[in-house]
Coordinates of C-alpha atoms and ligand atoms in Angstrom, one line a residue:
M157 CA 113.8 108.4 120.0
P158 CA 115.4 106.6 117.0
E159 CA 119.1 106.8 116.9
P160 CA 120.7 108.7 113.9
A161 CA 121.0 106.5 110.8
T162 CA 124.7 106.2 110.5
P163 CA 125.8 103.4 108.2
L164 CA 127.8 100.7 110.0
S165 CA 130.7 101.1 107.6
E166 CA 131.2 104.6 108.7
R167 CA 131.5 103.6 112.3
P168 CA 134.8 102.8 113.9
G169 CA 135.2 99.1 114.1
G170 CA 131.9 98.6 112.3
A171 CA 130.7 96.2 114.9
V172 CA 128.1 98.3 116.7
E173 CA 124.6 97.0 116.3
R174 CA 121.9 99.6 115.7
M175 CA 118.4 99.8 117.1
L176 CA 116.0 101.0 114.4
G177 CA 112.3 101.4 114.2
V178 CA 110.6 99.3 111.4
D179 CA 109.8 102.3 109.3
E180 CA 113.3 103.7 109.5
A181 CA 114.9 100.4 108.7
L182 CA 112.5 99.9 105.8
A183 CA 113.2 103.4 104.4
R184 CA 117.0 102.8 104.6
M185 CA 116.7 99.4 102.9
L186 CA 114.4 100.5 100.1
G187 CA 116.9 103.1 99.0
A188 CA 118.9 100.3 97.6
F189 CA 116.2 99.1 95.2
A190 CA 114.8 100.5 91.9
P191 CA 112.4 99.1 89.2
L192 CA 114.3 96.5 87.1
P193 CA 115.0 97.4 83.5
P194 CA 112.1 96.4 81.3
V195 CA 112.1 93.2 79.2
E196 CA 109.9 92.3 76.2
T197 CA 107.6 89.5 77.4
P198 CA 105.0 87.4 75.7
I199 CA 101.6 88.8 76.7
L200 CA 100.4 85.8 78.7
D201 CA 103.6 85.7 80.8
A202 CA 103.1 89.3 81.6
L203 CA 100.0 88.7 83.8
G204 CA 100.6 90.3 87.1
M205 CA 103.6 92.3 85.9
T206 CA 103.9 96.0 85.5
L207 CA 103.8 97.7 82.1
A208 CA 106.8 99.7 81.2
E209 CA 105.4 101.3 78.1
D210 CA 102.2 103.0 77.0
V211 CA 100.3 100.6 74.8
R212 CA 98.4 102.3 71.9
A213 CA 95.8 100.9 69.5
D214 CA 97.1 101.2 66.0
E215 CA 93.8 100.2 64.6
P216 CA 90.3 100.9 65.9
I217 CA 88.4 98.3 67.8
P218 CA 86.1 97.0 66.4
P219 CA 88.0 97.5 63.1
F220 CA 84.7 98.0 61.1
R221 CA 81.1 98.8 61.6
N222 CA 79.2 95.6 62.4
S223 CA 76.1 94.0 63.7
A224 CA 75.7 93.5 67.5
M225 CA 72.8 91.0 66.9
D226 CA 71.6 88.3 64.6
G227 CA 68.8 89.8 62.6
Y228 CA 68.2 92.0 59.5
A229 CA 70.2 95.0 58.4
V230 CA 67.8 97.7 57.3
R231 CA 67.3 101.4 56.7
A232 CA 65.6 102.6 59.9
I233 CA 63.4 104.9 57.9
D234 CA 61.8 101.9 56.0
T235 CA 60.6 100.5 59.4
R236 CA 59.1 103.7 60.7
D237 CA 55.5 102.4 60.3
A238 CA 56.1 98.9 61.7
T239 CA 53.7 97.7 64.5
F240 CA 53.3 94.4 66.1
A241 CA 49.9 94.0 64.4
A242 CA 51.0 95.3 61.0
G243 CA 54.5 94.4 60.1
V244 CA 56.4 96.2 57.3
R245 CA 57.5 93.9 54.6
L246 CA 61.0 94.3 53.2
R247 CA 62.6 92.3 50.4
V248 CA 65.6 90.2 51.5
V249 CA 68.4 90.8 49.0
G250 CA 71.3 89.0 50.6
M251 CA 73.1 87.6 53.6
A252 CA 76.0 88.9 55.7
A253 CA 77.9 86.4 57.9
A254 CA 80.8 87.2 60.3
G255 CA 84.2 86.8 58.7
G256 CA 83.3 88.0 55.2
A257 CA 82.5 91.0 53.2
P258 CA 78.8 92.0 53.2
G259 CA 76.7 90.4 50.4
G260 CA 75.2 93.4 48.7
R261 CA 73.7 96.7 49.6
V262 CA 70.5 97.7 51.4
N263 CA 68.4 100.0 49.2
E264 CA 64.9 101.3 49.8
R265 CA 62.5 98.7 51.3
T266 CA 65.1 96.0 51.2
A267 CA 67.0 94.1 54.0
I268 CA 70.0 91.8 54.4
R269 CA 69.9 88.9 56.7
I270 CA 72.9 89.5 59.1
M271 CA 74.8 87.7 61.8
T272 CA 76.5 89.1 64.9
G273 CA 79.9 90.5 64.0
A274 CA 79.2 90.7 60.3
P275 CA 80.1 94.0 58.6
L276 CA 77.1 96.3 58.2
P277 CA 76.2 96.4 54.5
D278 CA 76.3 99.8 52.8
G279 CA 73.0 101.6 52.8
A280 CA 71.9 100.0 56.2
D281 CA 71.9 102.0 59.4
A282 CA 70.2 99.6 61.8
V283 CA 69.8 96.0 62.6
V284 CA 66.4 94.6 63.6
R285 CA 66.7 91.5 65.8
F286 CA 65.2 88.2 64.6
E287 CA 62.8 88.4 67.6
E288 CA 61.2 91.5 66.1
T289 CA 60.6 89.9 62.7
D290 CA 58.9 86.8 61.3
D291 CA 62.4 85.8 60.2
G292 CA 61.1 85.4 56.7
R293 CA 58.9 82.4 57.7
G294 CA 55.6 83.9 56.6
A295 CA 56.8 84.7 53.2
T296 CA 56.4 82.8 50.0
D297 CA 59.0 85.1 48.3
D298 CA 62.3 86.3 49.8
A299 CA 60.8 88.8 52.2
V300 CA 60.7 89.6 55.9
S301 CA 58.1 91.2 58.1
I302 CA 59.4 93.8 60.6
F303 CA 57.2 94.3 63.7
H304 CA 59.0 97.1 65.5
P305 CA 60.4 100.4 64.2
A306 CA 64.2 100.7 64.3
A307 CA 66.1 103.9 65.1
A308 CA 69.3 104.6 63.2
G309 CA 72.2 103.0 65.0
D310 CA 70.1 100.2 66.7
N311 CA 72.2 97.1 67.3
V312 CA 75.1 98.5 65.3
R313 CA 78.6 98.7 66.7
D314 CA 80.6 101.5 65.2
A315 CA 84.3 101.1 64.2
G316 CA 86.4 102.3 67.1
E317 CA 83.5 102.3 69.5
D318 CA 85.5 100.1 72.0
V319 CA 88.9 101.6 71.4
P320 CA 89.5 104.5 68.9
A321 CA 92.6 104.2 66.8
G322 CA 95.7 105.9 68.3
S323 CA 94.4 105.9 71.8
V324 CA 96.4 104.6 74.8
V325 CA 94.6 101.4 76.0
L326 CA 97.0 100.6 78.9
A327 CA 99.4 103.1 80.4
A328 CA 102.9 102.4 81.7
G329 CA 102.8 101.5 85.4
R330 CA 99.7 99.4 85.0
R331 CA 99.8 96.0 86.8
L332 CA 98.3 93.7 84.2
R333 CA 95.2 91.8 84.9
A334 CA 93.4 89.1 82.9
A335 CA 91.2 91.4 80.8
D336 CA 94.3 93.6 80.1
I337 CA 96.0 90.5 78.6
G338 CA 93.1 90.1 76.2
L339 CA 93.1 93.8 75.4
L340 CA 96.8 93.5 74.5
A341 CA 95.9 90.8 72.0
S342 CA 93.0 92.8 70.6
V343 CA 95.4 95.7 69.8
N344 CA 97.7 93.2 68.0
R345 CA 100.4 92.8 70.6
R346 CA 102.1 89.5 71.0
A347 CA 104.7 90.8 73.5
V348 CA 104.9 93.8 75.7
R349 CA 107.6 95.6 77.8
V350 CA 107.2 94.9 81.5
R351 CA 109.3 94.9 84.6
P352 CA 110.7 91.4 84.9
R353 CA 110.2 89.1 87.9
P354 CA 113.0 89.8 90.3
I355 CA 115.1 86.7 91.1
V356 CA 115.2 86.1 94.8
A357 CA 117.9 83.7 95.8
I358 CA 117.3 82.0 99.1
L359 CA 120.0 80.5 101.4
S360 CA 119.4 78.9 104.7
T361 CA 122.2 78.7 107.2
G362 CA 122.9 76.4 110.2
N363 CA 124.7 73.2 111.1
E364 CA 121.5 71.8 112.4
V365 CA 119.4 72.4 109.3
V366 CA 118.6 69.5 106.9
E367 CA 116.5 69.2 103.8
P368 CA 113.2 67.3 103.8
G369 CA 113.8 63.8 102.7
E370 CA 117.1 63.5 104.5
P371 CA 117.4 61.5 107.7
L372 CA 117.0 63.6 110.8
R373 CA 119.9 63.0 113.2
I374 CA 120.1 64.1 116.8
G375 CA 120.1 67.8 117.2
Q376 CA 118.9 68.4 113.6
I377 CA 115.8 70.2 112.3
R378 CA 114.2 70.4 108.9
N379 CA 114.7 73.3 106.7
S380 CA 111.4 75.1 106.5
N381 CA 112.6 78.6 106.0
S382 CA 113.8 78.2 102.4
Y383 CA 110.4 76.9 101.4
T384 CA 108.3 79.5 103.3
L385 CA 110.4 82.3 101.9
A386 CA 110.5 81.0 98.4
A387 CA 106.7 80.5 98.4
M388 CA 106.2 84.1 99.7
A389 CA 108.5 85.5 97.0
R390 CA 106.5 83.6 94.4
E391 CA 103.2 84.8 95.8
W392 CA 104.4 88.3 95.2
G393 CA 105.4 87.6 91.6
A394 CA 109.1 87.1 92.1
A395 CA 111.0 84.1 90.8
A396 CA 112.6 82.1 93.7
R397 CA 115.8 80.3 93.5
L398 CA 116.9 77.9 96.3
L399 CA 120.6 78.1 97.1
G400 CA 120.3 75.2 99.7
I401 CA 121.8 75.1 103.1
A402 CA 125.2 76.4 104.2
V403 CA 126.7 75.1 107.4
D404 CA 128.0 77.6 109.9
R405 CA 131.4 78.0 108.3
A406 CA 132.6 81.1 106.5
D407 CA 133.8 79.2 103.4
A408 CA 130.5 77.2 103.1
L409 CA 128.6 80.5 103.1
T410 CA 130.9 82.2 100.7
E411 CA 130.7 79.3 98.3
R412 CA 126.9 79.1 98.3
L413 CA 126.6 82.8 97.9
A414 CA 128.8 82.6 94.8
D415 CA 125.8 80.8 93.1
A416 CA 123.7 83.9 93.4
S417 CA 125.2 85.8 90.6
D418 CA 121.9 86.1 88.7
A419 CA 119.9 87.2 91.7
D420 CA 118.3 90.6 92.1
L421 CA 118.0 89.9 95.9
I422 CA 119.7 87.4 98.1
V423 CA 117.8 86.4 101.2
T424 CA 119.5 84.4 104.0
S425 CA 118.0 82.9 107.1
G426 CA 119.7 82.3 110.4
G427 CA 123.1 83.4 111.6
V428 CA 122.3 87.1 112.2
S429 CA 121.8 87.0 116.0
V430 CA 124.5 87.1 118.6
G431 CA 125.0 83.3 118.8
D432 CA 128.4 81.6 118.5
F433 CA 128.0 80.7 114.8
D434 CA 126.5 83.9 113.5
L435 CA 128.7 84.0 110.5
V436 CA 126.5 85.8 108.0
K437 CA 127.5 89.2 109.2
D438 CA 131.2 88.3 109.4
V439 CA 131.2 86.9 105.9
L440 CA 129.4 89.9 104.6
R441 CA 131.7 92.3 106.2
Q442 CA 134.6 90.5 104.5
H443 CA 133.0 90.3 101.0
G444 CA 130.7 93.2 100.9
E445 CA 129.0 96.0 102.7
V446 CA 126.6 95.1 105.5
G447 CA 124.7 96.7 108.3
I448 CA 123.4 94.6 111.1
W449 CA 120.4 96.1 112.6
Q450 CA 118.3 95.5 115.7
V451 CA 114.8 96.3 114.5
R452 CA 112.1 97.1 117.0
M453 CA 109.7 94.4 115.9
K454 CA 108.3 91.2 117.3
P455 CA 108.9 88.6 116.1
G456 CA 112.2 89.2 114.4
K457 CA 114.7 91.6 115.9
P458 CA 118.0 91.0 114.2
L459 CA 118.2 91.9 110.5
A460 CA 121.2 92.2 108.2
F461 CA 121.1 94.3 105.2
G462 CA 123.8 95.1 102.7
A463 CA 125.3 93.9 99.5
I464 CA 127.6 91.1 98.4
G465 CA 129.1 90.9 95.0
G466 CA 127.1 94.0 94.1
K467 CA 123.8 92.2 95.0
P468 CA 121.5 93.4 97.8
L469 CA 121.3 90.9 100.6
L470 CA 118.7 90.7 103.3
G471 CA 119.7 88.6 106.3
L472 CA 116.7 87.3 108.2
P473 CA 116.6 85.6 111.6
G474 CA 116.4 81.8 111.6
N475 CA 113.3 81.4 113.7
P476 CA 110.7 80.4 111.1
V477 CA 108.0 83.0 112.1
A478 CA 110.6 85.7 112.6
A479 CA 112.0 84.9 109.2
A480 CA 108.6 85.0 107.5
V481 CA 107.4 88.1 109.2
S482 CA 110.7 89.9 108.5
F483 CA 110.5 88.9 104.9
L484 CA 106.9 90.2 104.6
I485 CA 107.9 93.5 106.2
F486 CA 111.2 94.0 104.4
G487 CA 111.5 91.6 101.5
R488 CA 108.1 92.2 100.0
P489 CA 108.5 96.0 99.6
A490 CA 111.9 95.3 97.9
V491 CA 110.3 92.9 95.5
A492 CA 107.5 95.4 94.9
R493 CA 109.9 98.2 94.1
M494 CA 111.8 96.1 91.6
M495 CA 108.5 95.2 90.0
D496 CA 107.5 98.9 90.0
Q497 CA 104.5 98.2 92.1
P498 CA 103.2 100.0 95.2
N499 CA 104.9 98.7 98.3
S500 CA 102.1 99.3 100.8
L501 CA 100.6 96.2 102.3
P502 CA 96.8 95.9 102.0
C503 CA 95.4 96.3 105.6
L504 CA 92.1 95.9 107.3
M505 CA 90.9 97.0 110.7
A506 CA 90.1 94.5 113.5
T507 CA 89.0 94.7 117.1
I508 CA 90.6 92.7 119.9
V509 CA 88.5 91.2 122.7
E510 CA 91.3 90.1 125.0
P511 CA 94.3 92.1 126.2
I512 CA 97.6 91.8 124.4
D513 CA 100.9 92.5 126.2
N514 CA 103.4 94.4 124.2
R515 CA 106.3 95.5 126.5
G516 CA 109.6 96.4 125.1
M517 CA 108.7 99.1 122.6
R518 CA 108.5 96.8 119.6
R519 CA 106.0 96.7 116.8
H520 CA 104.2 93.5 117.5
Y521 CA 102.9 91.4 114.6
V522 CA 100.4 89.2 116.5
R523 CA 99.2 86.1 114.6
V524 CA 95.4 86.3 114.8
R525 CA 92.3 84.6 113.5
L526 CA 89.6 86.9 112.2
E527 CA 85.9 86.5 112.9
E528 CA 83.7 88.4 110.6
R529 CA 81.0 90.5 112.2
V530 CA 78.0 91.7 110.1
G531 CA 78.2 95.4 109.6
D532 CA 81.3 95.9 111.7
V533 CA 85.0 95.3 111.7
P534 CA 86.1 91.7 112.3
I535 CA 87.3 90.5 115.7
A536 CA 90.9 89.4 115.9
R537 CA 91.8 86.5 118.3
P538 CA 95.4 85.6 118.8
V539 CA 96.2 82.0 117.7
A540 CA 97.6 79.6 120.3
G541 CA 101.2 79.5 119.2
Q542 CA 102.8 83.0 119.3
G543 CA 106.4 81.9 119.6
A544 CA 108.8 83.1 116.9
G545 CA 109.6 79.5 116.1
V546 CA 106.0 78.2 115.9
L547 CA 105.3 78.0 112.2
S548 CA 102.0 76.3 112.7
G549 CA 100.8 79.4 114.6
L550 CA 101.5 81.5 111.4
A551 CA 99.9 78.9 109.2
N552 CA 96.8 79.0 111.4
A553 CA 96.5 82.7 111.3
D554 CA 94.3 84.8 109.0
A555 CA 96.2 88.0 109.6
L556 CA 99.1 89.8 111.4
L557 CA 97.5 92.3 113.8
I558 CA 99.9 95.3 114.2
V559 CA 100.2 96.5 117.8
P560 CA 102.3 99.7 117.7
E561 CA 105.5 100.0 119.7
E562 CA 104.1 102.7 121.9
I563 CA 101.2 100.6 123.2
E564 CA 102.4 98.5 126.2
R565 CA 99.2 96.8 126.7
A566 CA 96.4 96.6 124.2
E567 CA 93.0 96.5 125.9
P568 CA 89.8 94.8 124.7
G569 CA 87.8 97.0 122.3
M570 CA 90.9 98.6 120.8
R571 CA 91.1 98.5 117.0
F572 CA 94.3 97.9 115.1
A573 CA 95.4 97.5 111.5
A574 CA 96.0 93.9 110.4
I575 CA 97.7 92.5 107.4
P576 CA 95.7 89.7 105.8
L577 CA 97.8 86.6 105.2
R578 CA 95.5 84.8 102.9
A579 CA 96.0 85.1 99.2
P580 CA 93.7 87.8 97.8
W581 CA 91.6 85.2 95.9
D582 CA 90.8 83.3 99.1
A583 CA 87.6 84.1 100.9
T584 CA 88.2 85.0 104.6
Ligands
LIG1657 P1 119.6 81.4 114.2 O1 119.0 82.7 113.8 O2 120.5 80.9 113.2 O3 120.2 81.5 115.6 O4 118.4 80.4 114.3 C1 117.3 80.6 115.2 C2 116.4 79.4 115.2 O5 115.8 79.1 114.0 C3 117.1 78.1 115.6 O6 116.3 77.3 116.5 C4 117.3 77.4 114.3 O7 117.4 76.0 114.5 C5 116.0 77.8 113.6 N1 116.3 77.7 112.1 C6 117.4 78.3 111.5 N2 117.3 78.1 110.2 C7 116.2 77.4 109.9 C8 115.6 76.9 108.8 N3 116.1 77.0 107.6 N4 114.4 76.2 108.9 C9 113.8 76.1 110.1 N5 114.3 76.6 111.2 C10 115.5 77.2 111.2
LIG1658 MG1 121.9 79.4 113.0

């Protein structure tokens, strides 16, 4: 049974750590986020962002009646008797090119040579394609033979046929795709109101952590978390800002966090477990509101969530896979909410073919490779490195297979949901 969700700040001493299920922790955390206020954004930059207004077409698309083919603008009635053997001859009285006004008018038994996109001349009600004429070649005078009867409306695009004037072409809440960006241009928009990209500020903590490029002294490890987390944030459409590394001293942490004033979300890694130097929680308690939770998940149990300087802060464990998985489970929905996008993760089903142990009532995110099977769900095979610190195991995985907390041992043949890790445009 989950314990009641009492905020830490309401508990005497505030030091008690809570044990929460993933869903409960997520629900509590998400309450702190709302869609960001809309900003006017150039249309091309709005790709992937969520519209915050209904976009209407002020003018019809296409704006005027025009030809869908290269050919001859005619009166359909004049071509009624045309056959392949005996063409109908029409006098050519002009030419209509795209980009200009039509040259002349189509009267009885006349035609105007017309190009795709050119306005349909008055009097005409159809276009006969070049392929159904002799294209004027057989004529000594300015005439054309038509070999196929046209019906009114043939090869004619009406004004407003694509988009009628006044209609909503894209509604608020729409996540903009490539064709939408073109549609915005076609309704004469150069900028559009969208939810901005949240700024995710990322801080790594630890005396032992050094940046790539710096010499690695005894006892030190490279900072990978900042880069994994920033890359994930970017993949989801957020803007990532690196705050560097803070050593395990309260003043260092406080100083680095002061740089996060423009952030919509601060993400830290390390320093939230019960080690000697786990300062994130102490600093947060001093300067803001924070809850330290023990979440029933694997990898990644300790999680801090609160606010500092009025900014929401998500404190992730330091182990690289625990940090990444926790960020996927908790950080991504926060980013999605700020971008006014659905926070559910796309999932697929997969079958296991070897047992997976899951003692301890934690939701287990198993790093798996997927093997496609024709006509059936894929097979999920755990990758070799399942440790919370084995980043190559995560890099080698196609998906995170979710073994629920209540299953102590998953048996071959069982099916589970899995979260694909590849970008959506990658083939599996
Ligand atoms: P912590 O949660 O601070 O106790 O860290 C847990 C483990 O994660 C330790 O082995 C750390 O060295 C490692 N770790 C912490 N921060 C990072 C980082 N930024 N990049 C890679 N590993 C880290
Ligand atoms: Mg640490």
